Amino acid sequence: MIAHSTPRPAERRPVLRLAATLLVVTLPTTTLPLPAHAAEAVTPARASGVRKVVQDRAKPMMSSDPGGAAELLAGEAKKTKDPVLFIDAGEAYLAEGVAERDKAALTAAIEHASIGLDIAAFQQDPRCDPEWQHLDAGEFDREIARGKQVIEDSEKAIADLDKPVEAAPEVEEKKPDKGTPRDGRGLIAGGSLMTVVGVGGLAMIGAGLALSAKAQKDVEALDPSVIDFDAQFQDIDKKGKNANVVAYAGIGVAAVGLGVGIALLALGIKKRKAYRAEHGASETAGVHVTPALGYGYGGISLGGRF
């Protein structure tokens, strides 16, 4: 007997399907390594060229706006890390602080000068990158001395601002000596003296004009045909010029003497009147000045009761 087996239906086996998932990880840019860039070497010559451009911009501002110059220099110093510009900024802040009596500006001067000194000293250290040098060896001592001077001057200016303001000593009014008259007689005496000087100036004017006129007549009377005409002319011309000098000098003397003298007389008479009124005196004071001019002379007539 032949046994027949009943065929089983085909077994369904599960098909395993894997879905590939792509995992993308995004890192912040700050965590990524930066590509290496070759930094440009900072040499004293290159630094000097960049520095000069900044200094030329700041120089015109130092006299009119030292605060603006300080901000300009400080900003460029922070960009370039140039110790010289830091010290320049310190000098500008010092100028502003002294001019404005501003302690904050003086403090900024010390701060910037100190930074400049620190950078300059660090660059002289053998461990510093030789391709980051703003100063030649010959410039180092000069800039160090300049930075220290800025700090010293700023500290002194701050100390001066902190000093208490002392009150000005009272000036004791000098009391008049006993017996010294306060009735204007001194002013009248001085005014009289200066008026006399002014009268002398008027006399000089008159004399100078007279001599000058005489010289002119003598020149006109000369006979050109005489042998010594030139010598006579020069002699008379010299006398005429001297006479003019006397007249011009007299104008100055008269102006000063009469101007001051008459002013003193007027003031003295005013005080004299006030003094007499205060003490009950009935006598009044007065003065009159009358010009007295004529051909060949000049003067004034002074009169009054004091």
Short mmCIF file of C-alpha atoms in Angstrom, two decimals:
data_model
loop_
_atom_site.label_atom_id
_atom_site.label_comp_id
_atom_site.label_asym_id
_atom_site.label_seq_id
_atom_site.Cartn_x
_atom_site.Cartn_y
_atom_site.Cartn_z
CA MET A 1 0.00 0.00 0.00
CA ILE A 2 1.38 3.20 -1.05
CA ALA A 3 0.91 5.93 1.39
CA HIS A 4 0.27 9.30 0.01
CA SER A 5 1.09 12.28 2.02
CA THR A 6 -1.03 15.30 1.71
CA PRO A 7 1.09 18.21 0.77
CA ARG A 8 1.04 21.02 3.29
CA PRO A 9 0.37 24.44 2.15
CA ALA A 10 3.49 26.43 1.70
CA GLU A 11 4.54 28.01 4.93
CA ARG A 12 4.64 31.74 4.95
CA ARG A 13 7.83 32.88 6.50
CA PRO A 14 8.00 36.48 7.69
CA VAL A 15 10.13 38.73 5.57
CA LEU A 16 12.32 41.03 7.68
CA ARG A 17 12.68 44.38 6.09
CA LEU A 18 15.14 46.84 7.61
CA ALA A 19 14.68 50.51 7.03
CA ALA A 20 18.03 52.27 7.03
CA THR A 21 17.82 55.46 8.94
CA LEU A 22 20.41 58.14 8.21
CA LEU A 23 21.41 59.88 11.41
CA VAL A 24 22.63 63.40 10.79
CA VAL A 25 24.34 65.12 13.67
CA THR A 26 24.78 68.89 13.41
CA LEU A 27 27.46 70.36 15.62
CA PRO A 28 27.69 74.03 16.55
CA THR A 29 30.19 75.88 14.46
CA THR A 30 32.07 76.87 17.57
CA THR A 31 32.97 73.23 18.26
CA LEU A 32 34.37 72.63 14.80
CA PRO A 33 38.09 72.99 14.37
CA LEU A 34 38.95 76.16 12.49
CA PRO A 35 41.18 75.87 9.48
CA ALA A 36 44.66 77.13 10.11
CA HIS A 37 45.29 80.63 8.78
CA ALA A 38 48.74 82.05 8.47
CA ALA A 39 48.67 85.26 10.55
CA GLU A 40 50.37 88.27 8.98
CA ALA A 41 53.55 89.15 10.83
CA VAL A 42 53.55 92.39 12.80
CA THR A 43 56.89 94.07 12.32
CA PRO A 44 58.00 97.43 13.75
CA ALA A 45 58.02 98.93 10.25
CA ARG A 46 54.51 97.70 9.40
CA ALA A 47 53.17 98.77 12.82
CA SER A 48 54.71 102.22 12.41
CA GLY A 49 52.89 102.77 9.11
CA VAL A 50 49.50 101.79 10.53
CA ARG A 51 50.14 103.82 13.67
CA LYS A 52 51.03 106.99 11.76
CA VAL A 53 47.68 107.02 9.96
CA VAL A 54 45.86 106.97 13.30
CA GLN A 55 48.17 109.55 14.89
CA ASP A 56 47.70 111.92 11.95
CA ARG A 57 43.93 111.74 12.42
CA ALA A 58 44.15 112.37 16.16
CA LYS A 59 46.76 115.14 16.13
CA PRO A 60 44.48 118.02 14.97
CA MET A 61 41.96 117.08 17.66
CA MET A 62 44.38 117.30 20.59
CA SER A 63 44.04 121.06 21.02
CA SER A 64 40.30 121.45 20.38
CA ASP A 65 38.86 118.07 21.46
CA PRO A 66 41.35 115.95 23.48
CA GLY A 67 38.52 113.69 24.63
CA GLY A 68 37.62 112.83 21.04
CA ALA A 69 41.28 112.21 20.23
CA ALA A 70 41.54 109.91 23.25
CA GLU A 71 38.55 107.82 22.15
CA LEU A 72 39.93 107.53 18.62
CA LEU A 73 43.38 106.45 19.81
CA ALA A 74 41.98 104.06 22.42
CA GLY A 75 39.70 102.37 19.88
CA GLU A 76 42.50 101.82 17.38
CA ALA A 77 44.86 100.68 20.14
CA LYS A 78 42.42 97.93 21.15
CA LYS A 79 42.16 96.78 17.52
CA THR A 80 45.89 96.71 16.81
CA LYS A 81 47.20 95.99 20.35
CA ASP A 82 49.82 98.63 19.61
CA PRO A 83 51.48 99.73 22.90
CA VAL A 84 52.39 103.12 21.42
CA LEU A 85 48.76 103.91 20.60
CA PHE A 86 47.76 102.92 24.13
CA ILE A 87 50.29 105.42 25.52
CA ASP A 88 49.09 108.03 22.97
CA ALA A 89 45.55 107.49 24.24
CA GLY A 90 46.83 107.95 27.79
CA GLU A 91 48.35 111.30 26.88
CA ALA A 92 45.08 112.43 25.27
CA TYR A 93 43.04 111.38 28.30
CA LEU A 94 45.52 113.25 30.51
CA ALA A 95 45.07 116.41 28.44
CA GLU A 96 41.29 116.09 28.71
CA GLY A 97 41.41 115.46 32.45
CA VAL A 98 43.60 118.47 33.14
CA ALA A 99 41.56 120.78 30.92
CA GLU A 100 38.17 119.63 32.25
CA ARG A 101 39.31 118.78 35.81
CA ASP A 102 37.84 115.33 35.14
CA LYS A 103 39.09 112.58 37.46
CA ALA A 104 37.53 109.84 35.28
CA ALA A 105 39.59 110.96 32.29
CA LEU A 106 42.74 111.01 34.41
CA THR A 107 42.00 107.48 35.62
CA ALA A 108 41.55 106.38 31.99
CA ALA A 109 44.93 107.95 31.20
CA ILE A 110 46.62 105.80 33.86
CA GLU A 111 44.78 102.68 32.64
CA HIS A 112 45.72 103.06 28.97
CA ALA A 113 49.32 104.03 29.66
CA SER A 114 49.68 101.00 31.94
CA ILE A 115 48.33 98.67 29.24
CA GLY A 116 50.80 100.14 26.78
CA LEU A 117 53.69 99.55 29.20
CA ASP A 118 52.60 95.95 29.82
CA ILE A 119 52.39 95.11 26.11
CA ALA A 120 55.72 96.79 25.36
CA ALA A 121 57.42 94.90 28.19
CA PHE A 122 55.85 91.58 27.12
CA GLN A 123 57.03 91.97 23.55
CA GLN A 124 60.61 92.29 24.82
CA ASP A 125 60.32 88.90 26.53
CA PRO A 126 62.10 86.12 24.61
CA ARG A 127 59.00 83.95 24.95
CA CYS A 128 56.95 86.43 22.91
CA ASP A 129 56.32 85.60 19.26
CA PRO A 130 59.08 87.32 17.26
CA GLU A 131 56.54 87.96 14.48
CA TRP A 132 54.43 90.12 16.81
CA GLN A 133 56.61 93.14 17.50
CA HIS A 134 55.44 96.75 17.38
CA LEU A 135 58.66 98.39 18.55
CA ASP A 136 62.30 98.36 17.60
CA ALA A 137 64.69 97.82 20.47
CA GLY A 138 65.83 101.44 20.18
CA GLU A 139 62.28 102.74 20.66
CA PHE A 140 61.54 100.70 23.76
CA ASP A 141 63.21 102.90 26.41
CA ARG A 142 61.67 106.08 24.97
CA GLU A 143 58.13 104.71 24.98
CA ILE A 144 58.54 103.22 28.46
CA ALA A 145 59.67 106.60 29.79
CA ARG A 146 56.74 108.34 28.05
CA GLY A 147 54.19 105.91 29.49
CA LYS A 148 55.59 106.28 33.01
CA GLN A 149 55.44 110.07 32.66
CA VAL A 150 51.76 109.90 31.68
CA ILE A 151 51.01 107.83 34.77
CA GLU A 152 53.01 110.13 37.04
CA ASP A 153 51.39 113.30 35.68
CA SER A 154 47.90 111.79 35.88
CA GLU A 155 48.39 110.70 39.50
CA LYS A 156 49.64 114.19 40.39
CA ALA A 157 46.64 115.81 38.68
CA ILE A 158 44.27 113.53 40.61
CA ALA A 159 46.01 114.43 43.86
CA ASP A 160 45.64 118.11 43.05
CA LEU A 161 41.91 117.65 42.43
CA ASP A 162 41.52 115.87 45.76
CA LYS A 163 43.12 118.72 47.70
CA PRO A 164 40.58 120.76 49.65
CA VAL A 165 40.04 124.22 48.27
CA GLU A 166 41.47 126.70 50.71
CA ALA A 167 39.57 129.90 51.25
CA ALA A 168 41.39 132.99 50.12
CA PRO A 169 42.80 134.90 53.07
CA GLU A 170 40.85 137.99 53.92
CA VAL A 171 42.69 141.14 53.10
CA GLU A 172 42.45 143.51 55.99
CA GLU A 173 41.48 146.92 54.83
CA LYS A 174 44.20 149.36 55.60
CA LYS A 175 42.93 151.99 57.92
CA PRO A 176 44.00 155.53 57.16
CA ASP A 177 46.65 156.90 59.44
CA LYS A 178 45.50 159.38 61.99
CA GLY A 179 45.85 162.85 60.68
CA THR A 180 45.74 161.78 57.03
CA PRO A 181 43.27 164.11 55.31
CA ARG A 182 40.49 162.44 53.36
CA ASP A 183 39.10 165.61 51.90
CA GLY A 184 40.49 165.18 48.38
CA ARG A 185 43.49 167.45 48.81
CA GLY A 186 45.89 164.70 47.73
CA LEU A 187 43.95 164.15 44.49
CA ILE A 188 43.82 167.87 43.86
CA ALA A 189 47.56 168.17 44.40
CA GLY A 190 48.29 165.26 42.05
CA GLY A 191 45.89 166.60 39.47
CA SER A 192 47.51 170.01 39.63
CA LEU A 193 50.96 168.49 39.09
CA MET A 194 49.80 166.43 36.08
CA THR A 195 48.03 169.48 34.66
CA VAL A 196 51.27 171.41 34.86
CA VAL A 197 52.93 168.60 32.92
CA GLY A 198 50.17 168.84 30.33
CA VAL A 199 50.71 172.57 30.08
CA GLY A 200 54.35 171.87 29.40
CA GLY A 201 53.27 169.61 26.56
CA LEU A 202 51.19 172.41 25.08
CA ALA A 203 54.20 174.70 25.32
CA MET A 204 56.26 172.11 23.45
CA ILE A 205 53.64 172.00 20.72
CA GLY A 206 53.66 175.78 20.37
CA ALA A 207 57.44 175.98 20.34
CA GLY A 208 57.75 173.17 17.82
CA LEU A 209 55.22 174.73 15.48
CA ALA A 210 56.93 178.12 15.74
CA LEU A 211 60.37 176.71 14.98
CA SER A 212 58.99 174.65 12.12
CA ALA A 213 57.32 177.72 10.59
CA LYS A 214 60.53 179.72 10.93
CA ALA A 215 62.51 176.97 9.21
CA GLN A 216 60.02 176.98 6.36
CA LYS A 217 60.41 180.72 5.89
CA ASP A 218 64.21 180.45 5.99
CA VAL A 219 64.13 177.80 3.27
CA GLU A 220 61.89 179.91 1.07
CA ALA A 221 64.24 182.88 1.56
CA LEU A 222 67.34 181.00 0.40
CA ASP A 223 68.98 182.06 -2.85
CA PRO A 224 69.64 178.94 -4.97
CA SER A 225 72.47 180.74 -6.74
CA VAL A 226 74.70 180.97 -3.69
CA ILE A 227 77.61 178.57 -3.53
CA ASP A 228 76.72 176.92 -0.20
CA PHE A 229 73.01 176.61 -0.98
CA ASP A 230 72.94 172.84 -0.33
CA ALA A 231 74.68 173.13 3.02
CA GLN A 232 72.35 175.91 4.17
CA PHE A 233 69.29 174.00 2.97
CA GLN A 234 70.30 170.83 4.84
CA ASP A 235 70.98 172.79 8.03
CA ILE A 236 67.60 174.53 7.93
CA ASP A 237 65.82 171.30 6.97
CA LYS A 238 67.37 169.54 9.97
CA LYS A 239 66.15 172.33 12.28
CA GLY A 240 62.66 172.01 10.83
CA LYS A 241 62.57 168.23 11.38
CA ASN A 242 63.74 168.65 14.97
CA ALA A 243 61.00 171.22 15.52
CA ASN A 244 58.42 168.74 14.24
CA VAL A 245 59.71 166.10 16.65
CA VAL A 246 59.31 168.55 19.55
CA ALA A 247 55.74 169.33 18.47
CA TYR A 248 54.78 165.64 18.17
CA ALA A 249 56.29 164.87 21.58
CA GLY A 250 54.36 167.76 23.04
CA ILE A 251 51.10 166.33 21.76
CA GLY A 252 51.69 163.11 23.72
CA VAL A 253 52.78 164.88 26.88
CA ALA A 254 49.86 167.28 26.73
CA ALA A 255 47.31 164.53 26.13
CA VAL A 256 48.50 162.43 29.06
CA GLY A 257 49.14 165.30 31.44
CA LEU A 258 45.91 167.16 30.83
CA GLY A 259 43.77 164.03 30.62
CA VAL A 260 45.04 162.58 33.91
CA GLY A 261 45.40 165.95 35.63
CA ILE A 262 41.91 167.20 34.90
CA ALA A 263 40.41 163.82 35.89
CA LEU A 264 42.25 163.88 39.23
CA LEU A 265 41.23 167.48 39.84
CA ALA A 266 37.59 166.70 39.18
CA LEU A 267 37.66 163.69 41.50
CA GLY A 268 39.52 165.61 44.19
CA ILE A 269 37.09 168.52 44.08
CA LYS A 270 34.17 166.11 44.31
CA LYS A 271 35.64 164.51 47.41
CA ARG A 272 36.46 167.94 48.80
CA LYS A 273 32.86 169.04 48.46
CA ALA A 274 31.58 165.83 50.06
CA TYR A 275 34.02 166.22 52.94
CA ARG A 276 33.02 169.83 53.58
CA ALA A 277 29.33 168.97 53.39
CA GLU A 278 29.83 166.13 55.86
CA HIS A 279 31.62 168.40 58.33
CA GLY A 280 29.25 171.31 57.90
CA ALA A 281 31.70 173.64 56.18
CA SER A 282 30.05 176.26 54.04
CA GLU A 283 33.02 176.92 51.80
CA THR A 284 32.73 175.37 48.37
CA ALA A 285 35.48 174.16 46.11
CA GLY A 286 35.77 174.74 42.40
CA VAL A 287 38.26 174.75 39.57
CA HIS A 288 38.31 176.07 36.05
CA VAL A 289 40.75 175.34 33.24
CA THR A 290 41.01 177.72 30.28
CA PRO A 291 43.22 177.03 27.23
CA ALA A 292 45.74 179.76 26.42
CA LEU A 293 47.11 179.36 22.89
CA GLY A 294 48.81 181.77 20.55
CA TYR A 295 51.40 182.00 17.83
CA GLY A 296 54.61 180.52 19.20
CA TYR A 297 53.23 179.48 22.56
CA GLY A 298 50.60 177.30 24.18
CA GLY A 299 49.26 176.66 27.64
CA ILE A 300 46.24 176.74 29.90
CA SER A 301 44.96 178.99 32.59
CA LEU A 302 44.16 177.10 35.82
CA GLY A 303 42.17 178.67 38.59
CA GLY A 304 39.84 177.75 41.38
CA ARG A 305 39.25 177.53 45.08
CA PHE A 306 40.07 174.35 46.96
#
